[in-house]
Amino acid sequence: MGLNALFKALGDETRREILRRLARGDMAAGEIAAAFDLSWPTISHHLSVLKEAGLVQDEKKGQYVIYSLNTTVFQDIAGWLFDLLGTITERQPAKKGEARKENGK
Amino acid sequence: MGLNALFKALGDETRREILRRLARGDMAAGEIAAAFDLSWPTISHHLSVLKEAGLVQDEKKGQYVIYSLNTTVFQDIAGWLFDLLGTITERQPAKKGEARKENGK
DNA sequence: TGGTTAATTAGATTTATTTCTAAATATCCC
DNA sequence: GGGATATTTAGAAATAAATCTAATTAACCA
């Protein structure tokens, strides 16, 4: 369920904002939490969703947990996008006014 | 909430499969429903989610409702992706082993 | 060791989402 | 018009998601 978790993770404004901040540089969990008007456990939960989706990584550094963006999964998104757009361009465009009735298989 | 609806819509396997089929060509609602092991109302609901997100369009054609992919919103996804990746490349890479402690504002 | 700071886990609550069946609406055709 | 087909709307049930407070775990420090 890679793409599912990925898109679900991205379908939340708070999580996208976390990613935007991590794009500027790595941050500790508490530093991230402080940037939002939400409780720490809530942010902690969002971070775990992002981590499950492969969008971020974490690394324990003493008493801190440093989060960083994992850019490799963006290839999955791009790949999915290209697949879909590729499929579109493959099909022959019907002539204007021509009816399509076949639905292949 | 454009991106929110967009990513949420994409976070469902059934809906992504609908998009994949529409990428091959326009289809009537019933034709789509027939391709899945789900009830018509369920598919109808998924179609409305996709429509809300701007991923598909519909057009009434006699007694049929023909759905088609709306490719323009993919620019939104690509734009969001590029923004994020752009932000990453903007930041100067820290030298190996060097600690980052600033968090900009 | 004991206190303080950092972060997560547990458990509960509220709100969304997915899915169904049944009913309603719209269009076609005779 | 009236029946048949296509699709959506209504309403309900089950599951998942977002959020909170309280409690727990982990690491530092004096």
Short mmCIF file of C-alpha atoms (C1' of nucleotides) in Angstrom, two decimals:
data_model
loop_
_atom_site.label_atom_id
_atom_site.label_comp_id
_atom_site.label_asym_id
_atom_site.label_seq_id
_atom_site.Cartn_x
_atom_site.Cartn_y
_atom_site.Cartn_z
CA MET A 1 0.00 0.00 0.00
CA GLY A 2 2.82 2.39 -0.74
CA LEU A 3 0.94 4.93 -2.79
CA ASN A 4 -2.08 4.74 -0.56
CA ALA A 5 -0.17 5.63 2.58
CA LEU A 6 1.76 8.22 0.64
CA PHE A 7 -1.24 10.11 -0.73
CA LYS A 8 -3.14 9.78 2.52
CA ALA A 9 -0.21 11.27 4.36
CA LEU A 10 -0.14 14.17 1.93
CA GLY A 11 -3.86 14.78 2.27
CA ASP A 12 -3.49 16.75 5.45
CA GLU A 13 -2.54 20.40 5.63
CA THR A 14 -0.58 20.05 8.87
CA ARG A 15 1.52 17.25 7.46
CA ARG A 16 2.26 19.12 4.27
CA GLU A 17 3.34 22.10 6.36
CA ILE A 18 5.65 19.83 8.34
CA LEU A 19 7.20 18.65 5.10
CA ARG A 20 7.59 22.23 3.90
CA ARG A 21 9.50 23.09 7.06
CA LEU A 22 11.65 19.99 6.87
CA ALA A 23 12.50 20.96 3.31
CA ARG A 24 14.29 23.96 4.75
CA GLY A 25 16.29 21.80 7.09
CA ASP A 26 16.13 19.02 9.64
CA MET A 27 14.26 19.69 12.86
CA ALA A 28 13.74 18.10 16.24
CA ALA A 29 10.26 16.82 17.00
CA GLY A 30 9.67 19.47 19.64
CA GLU A 31 10.83 22.21 17.34
CA ILE A 32 8.23 21.07 14.85
CA ALA A 33 5.53 20.80 17.50
CA ALA A 34 6.29 24.32 18.69
CA ALA A 35 5.53 25.64 15.23
CA PHE A 36 1.93 24.49 15.40
CA ASP A 37 -1.08 25.26 17.49
CA LEU A 38 -1.56 21.59 18.22
CA SER A 39 -0.53 19.36 21.09
CA TRP A 40 2.76 17.49 21.04
CA PRO A 41 1.10 14.08 20.86
CA THR A 42 -0.85 15.22 17.84
CA ILE A 43 2.29 16.33 16.06
CA SER A 44 4.01 13.15 17.16
CA HIS A 45 1.20 11.22 15.54
CA HIS A 46 1.47 13.21 12.31
CA LEU A 47 5.19 12.55 12.25
CA SER A 48 4.59 8.84 12.59
CA VAL A 49 2.12 8.94 9.70
CA LEU A 50 4.73 10.72 7.58
CA LYS A 51 7.30 8.18 8.63
CA GLU A 52 5.04 5.24 7.80
CA ALA A 53 4.53 6.73 4.37
CA GLY A 54 8.28 7.00 3.93
CA LEU A 55 8.17 10.76 3.63
CA VAL A 56 10.42 11.43 6.60
CA GLN A 57 13.12 9.70 8.56
CA ASP A 58 14.01 10.15 12.19
CA GLU A 59 17.23 9.77 14.06
CA LYS A 60 17.70 9.87 17.78
CA LYS A 61 20.30 12.42 18.80
CA GLY A 62 20.72 12.38 22.53
CA GLN A 63 17.41 13.36 24.04
CA TYR A 64 16.18 14.77 20.75
CA VAL A 65 14.65 13.04 17.78
CA ILE A 66 15.70 14.75 14.60
CA TYR A 67 13.37 14.47 11.64
CA SER A 68 14.45 14.88 8.04
CA LEU A 69 12.79 14.68 4.67
CA ASN A 70 13.14 11.49 2.71
CA THR A 71 13.14 12.61 -0.89
CA THR A 72 13.33 9.20 -2.49
CA VAL A 73 9.58 8.58 -2.22
CA PHE A 74 8.85 11.57 -4.38
CA GLN A 75 10.00 9.36 -7.19
CA ASP A 76 7.01 7.16 -6.44
CA ILE A 77 4.67 10.09 -6.87
CA ALA A 78 6.40 11.24 -10.02
CA GLY A 79 6.36 7.68 -11.33
CA TRP A 80 2.66 7.33 -10.71
CA LEU A 81 2.02 10.66 -12.39
CA PHE A 82 4.08 9.78 -15.44
CA ASP A 83 2.37 6.41 -15.76
CA LEU A 84 -1.02 8.04 -15.81
CA LEU A 85 -0.05 10.83 -18.17
CA GLY A 86 1.75 8.29 -20.34
CA THR A 87 -1.43 6.25 -20.64
CA ILE A 88 -3.29 9.34 -21.77
CA THR A 89 -0.88 10.16 -24.54
CA GLU A 90 -0.83 6.54 -25.71
CA ARG A 91 -4.46 6.48 -26.70
CA GLN A 92 -5.30 7.81 -30.12
CA PRO A 93 -7.39 10.92 -30.00
CA ALA A 94 -10.86 10.31 -31.39
CA LYS A 95 -11.87 12.52 -34.29
CA LYS A 96 -14.15 15.34 -33.39
CA GLY A 97 -17.72 14.16 -32.98
CA GLU A 98 -16.79 10.52 -33.27
CA ALA A 99 -18.43 8.26 -30.71
CA ARG A 100 -16.38 5.95 -28.53
CA LYS A 101 -18.12 2.78 -27.63
CA GLU A 102 -15.42 0.21 -27.05
CA ASN A 103 -14.15 -0.22 -23.53
CA GLY A 104 -11.28 -2.63 -24.09
CA LYS A 105 -11.73 -6.08 -22.49
CA MET B 1 -8.43 23.40 0.05
CA GLY B 2 -7.39 22.36 -3.39
CA LEU B 3 -4.40 20.24 -2.53
CA ASN B 4 -6.14 18.69 0.41
CA ALA B 5 -9.06 17.42 -1.61
CA LEU B 6 -6.68 16.41 -4.36
CA PHE B 7 -4.40 14.25 -2.23
CA LYS B 8 -7.29 12.83 -0.25
CA ALA B 9 -8.96 11.81 -3.48
CA LEU B 10 -5.76 10.11 -4.61
CA GLY B 11 -5.37 8.27 -1.31
CA ASP B 12 -7.79 5.55 -2.29
CA GLU B 13 -6.94 2.57 -4.44
CA THR B 14 -10.37 2.39 -6.08
CA ARG B 15 -10.23 6.02 -7.09
CA ARG B 16 -6.73 5.70 -8.51
CA GLU B 17 -7.92 2.70 -10.51
CA ILE B 18 -10.81 4.76 -11.85
CA LEU B 19 -8.34 7.41 -12.96
CA ARG B 20 -6.16 4.80 -14.59
CA ARG B 21 -9.12 3.56 -16.60
CA LEU B 22 -10.21 7.04 -17.55
CA ALA B 23 -6.69 7.69 -18.76
CA ARG B 24 -7.35 5.11 -21.45
CA GLY B 25 -10.51 6.86 -22.52
CA ASP B 26 -13.76 8.39 -21.36
CA MET B 27 -16.30 6.11 -19.78
CA ALA B 28 -19.91 6.17 -18.67
CA ALA B 29 -20.56 5.93 -14.94
CA GLY B 30 -22.11 2.51 -15.26
CA GLU B 31 -19.25 1.24 -17.35
CA ILE B 32 -16.91 2.28 -14.56
CA ALA B 33 -19.12 0.74 -11.89
CA ALA B 34 -19.23 -2.54 -13.80
CA ALA B 35 -15.45 -2.77 -13.61
CA PHE B 36 -15.47 -2.96 -9.84
CA ASP B 37 -16.79 -5.33 -7.25
CA LEU B 38 -18.56 -2.50 -5.49
CA SER B 39 -22.10 -1.18 -5.63
CA TRP B 40 -23.09 1.55 -8.08
CA PRO B 41 -23.77 4.09 -5.35
CA THR B 42 -20.30 3.47 -3.96
CA ILE B 43 -18.70 4.13 -7.34
CA SER B 44 -20.96 7.12 -7.81
CA HIS B 45 -19.65 8.47 -4.54
CA HIS B 46 -16.03 7.90 -5.55
CA LEU B 47 -16.71 9.71 -8.80
CA SER B 48 -18.11 12.67 -6.92
CA VAL B 49 -15.01 12.77 -4.72
CA LEU B 50 -12.83 12.77 -7.83
CA LYS B 51 -14.98 15.48 -9.34
CA GLU B 52 -14.80 17.63 -6.20
CA ALA B 53 -11.05 17.31 -6.34
CA GLY B 54 -11.08 18.44 -9.93
CA LEU B 55 -9.58 15.18 -11.16
CA VAL B 56 -12.48 14.29 -13.43
CA GLN B 57 -15.25 16.02 -15.30
CA ASP B 58 -18.64 14.68 -16.22
CA GLU B 59 -20.97 15.39 -19.06
CA LYS B 60 -24.49 14.19 -19.45
CA LYS B 61 -25.01 12.43 -22.74
CA GLY B 62 -28.56 11.30 -23.06
CA GLN B 63 -29.23 8.89 -20.26
CA TYR B 64 -25.54 8.35 -19.67
CA VAL B 65 -23.07 10.40 -17.70
CA ILE B 66 -19.68 10.33 -19.37
CA TYR B 67 -16.67 10.84 -17.14
CA SER B 68 -13.30 12.06 -18.37
CA LEU B 69 -9.97 12.84 -16.82
CA ASN B 70 -9.18 16.46 -16.09
CA THR B 71 -5.45 16.68 -16.56
CA THR B 72 -5.04 20.31 -15.59
CA VAL B 73 -4.98 19.56 -11.86
CA PHE B 74 -1.91 17.42 -12.26
CA GLN B 75 -0.11 20.71 -12.64
CA ASP B 76 -1.10 21.47 -9.06
CA ILE B 77 0.55 18.27 -7.88
CA ALA B 78 3.63 18.88 -9.98
CA GLY B 79 3.75 22.48 -8.75
CA TRP B 80 3.56 21.40 -5.14
CA LEU B 81 6.28 18.83 -5.72
CA PHE B 82 8.57 21.30 -7.42
CA ASP B 83 8.05 23.87 -4.68
CA LEU B 84 9.08 21.38 -2.06
CA LEU B 85 12.04 20.04 -3.98
CA GLY B 86 13.03 23.59 -4.85
CA THR B 87 13.11 24.51 -1.18
CA ILE B 88 15.40 21.58 -0.51
CA THR B 89 17.92 22.55 -3.14
CA GLU B 90 17.88 26.18 -1.99
CA ARG B 91 19.34 25.42 1.40
CA GLN B 92 23.09 25.12 1.56
CA PRO B 93 24.22 21.64 2.35
CA ALA B 94 25.93 21.51 5.71
CA LYS B 95 29.48 20.20 5.67
CA LYS B 96 29.84 16.65 6.78
CA GLY B 97 29.66 16.34 10.56
CA GLU B 98 28.75 19.97 10.98
CA ALA B 99 25.87 20.60 13.35
CA ARG B 100 22.89 22.66 12.26
CA LYS B 101 21.38 24.64 15.05
CA GLU B 102 19.69 27.60 13.43
CA ASN B 103 16.11 27.17 12.39
CA GLY B 104 15.53 30.43 10.55
CA LYS B 105 12.97 32.68 12.32
"C1'" DT C 1 20.02 9.62 42.32
"C1'" DG C 2 16.41 12.81 41.50
"C1'" DG C 3 14.66 16.41 38.80
"C1'" DT C 4 13.99 18.40 34.30
"C1'" DT C 5 13.35 18.26 29.43
"C1'" DA C 6 12.01 15.62 25.09
"C1'" DA C 7 9.11 12.60 22.97
"C1'" DT C 8 5.99 8.80 22.51
"C1'" DT C 9 2.21 5.70 23.96
"C1'" DA C 10 -2.55 4.87 25.87
"C1'" DG C 11 -7.08 5.70 25.92
"C1'" DA C 12 -11.05 8.43 24.91
"C1'" DT C 13 -13.81 11.47 21.96
"C1'" DT C 14 -15.27 13.64 17.85
"C1'" DT C 15 -15.52 13.85 13.09
"C1'" DA C 16 -14.75 11.75 8.29
"C1'" DT C 17 -14.79 8.05 5.18
"C1'" DT C 18 -16.32 3.91 3.03
"C1'" DT C 19 -19.76 1.07 2.04
"C1'" DC C 20 -24.31 -0.85 1.80
"C1'" DT C 21 -29.63 -1.07 0.59
"C1'" DA C 22 -33.60 1.38 -0.67
"C1'" DA C 23 -35.62 5.18 -2.81
"C1'" DA C 24 -35.66 9.01 -6.05
"C1'" DT C 25 -34.66 11.23 -10.56
"C1'" DA C 26 -33.87 11.41 -15.37
"C1'" DT C 27 -33.93 9.67 -19.98
"C1'" DC C 28 -35.07 6.58 -23.51
"C1'" DC C 29 -38.29 3.82 -26.32
"C1'" DC C 30 -42.73 1.78 -27.69
"C1'" DG D 1 -47.85 7.83 -20.85
"C1'" DG D 2 -45.47 3.87 -18.87
"C1'" DG D 3 -41.97 0.60 -18.42
"C1'" DA D 4 -36.96 -0.14 -18.66
"C1'" DT D 5 -32.30 1.56 -18.09
"C1'" DA D 6 -28.77 4.77 -15.97
"C1'" DT D 7 -27.37 7.34 -12.29
"C1'" DT D 8 -27.63 9.81 -8.08
"C1'" DT D 9 -29.46 10.86 -3.43
"C1'" DA D 10 -30.82 9.43 1.38
"C1'" DG D 11 -29.96 7.23 5.31
"C1'" DA D 12 -27.58 3.94 8.12
"C1'" DA D 13 -23.65 1.12 9.82
"C1'" DA D 14 -18.85 0.13 10.28
"C1'" DT D 15 -14.26 1.60 10.13
"C1'" DA D 16 -10.63 5.01 10.14
"C1'" DA D 17 -8.57 9.53 11.31
"C1'" DA D 18 -7.52 13.64 14.09
"C1'" DT D 19 -7.25 15.43 18.34
"C1'" DC D 20 -6.98 15.92 23.30
"C1'" DT D 21 -5.28 14.87 28.33
"C1'" DA D 22 -2.79 11.84 31.20
"C1'" DA D 23 0.74 8.63 31.75
"C1'" DT D 24 5.04 6.55 30.29
"C1'" DT D 25 9.74 6.19 28.55
"C1'" DA D 26 14.31 8.06 27.66
"C1'" DA D 27 18.17 11.11 28.21
"C1'" DC D 28 20.50 14.76 30.21
"C1'" DC D 29 22.56 17.35 34.24
"C1'" DA D 30 23.87 18.82 38.75
#
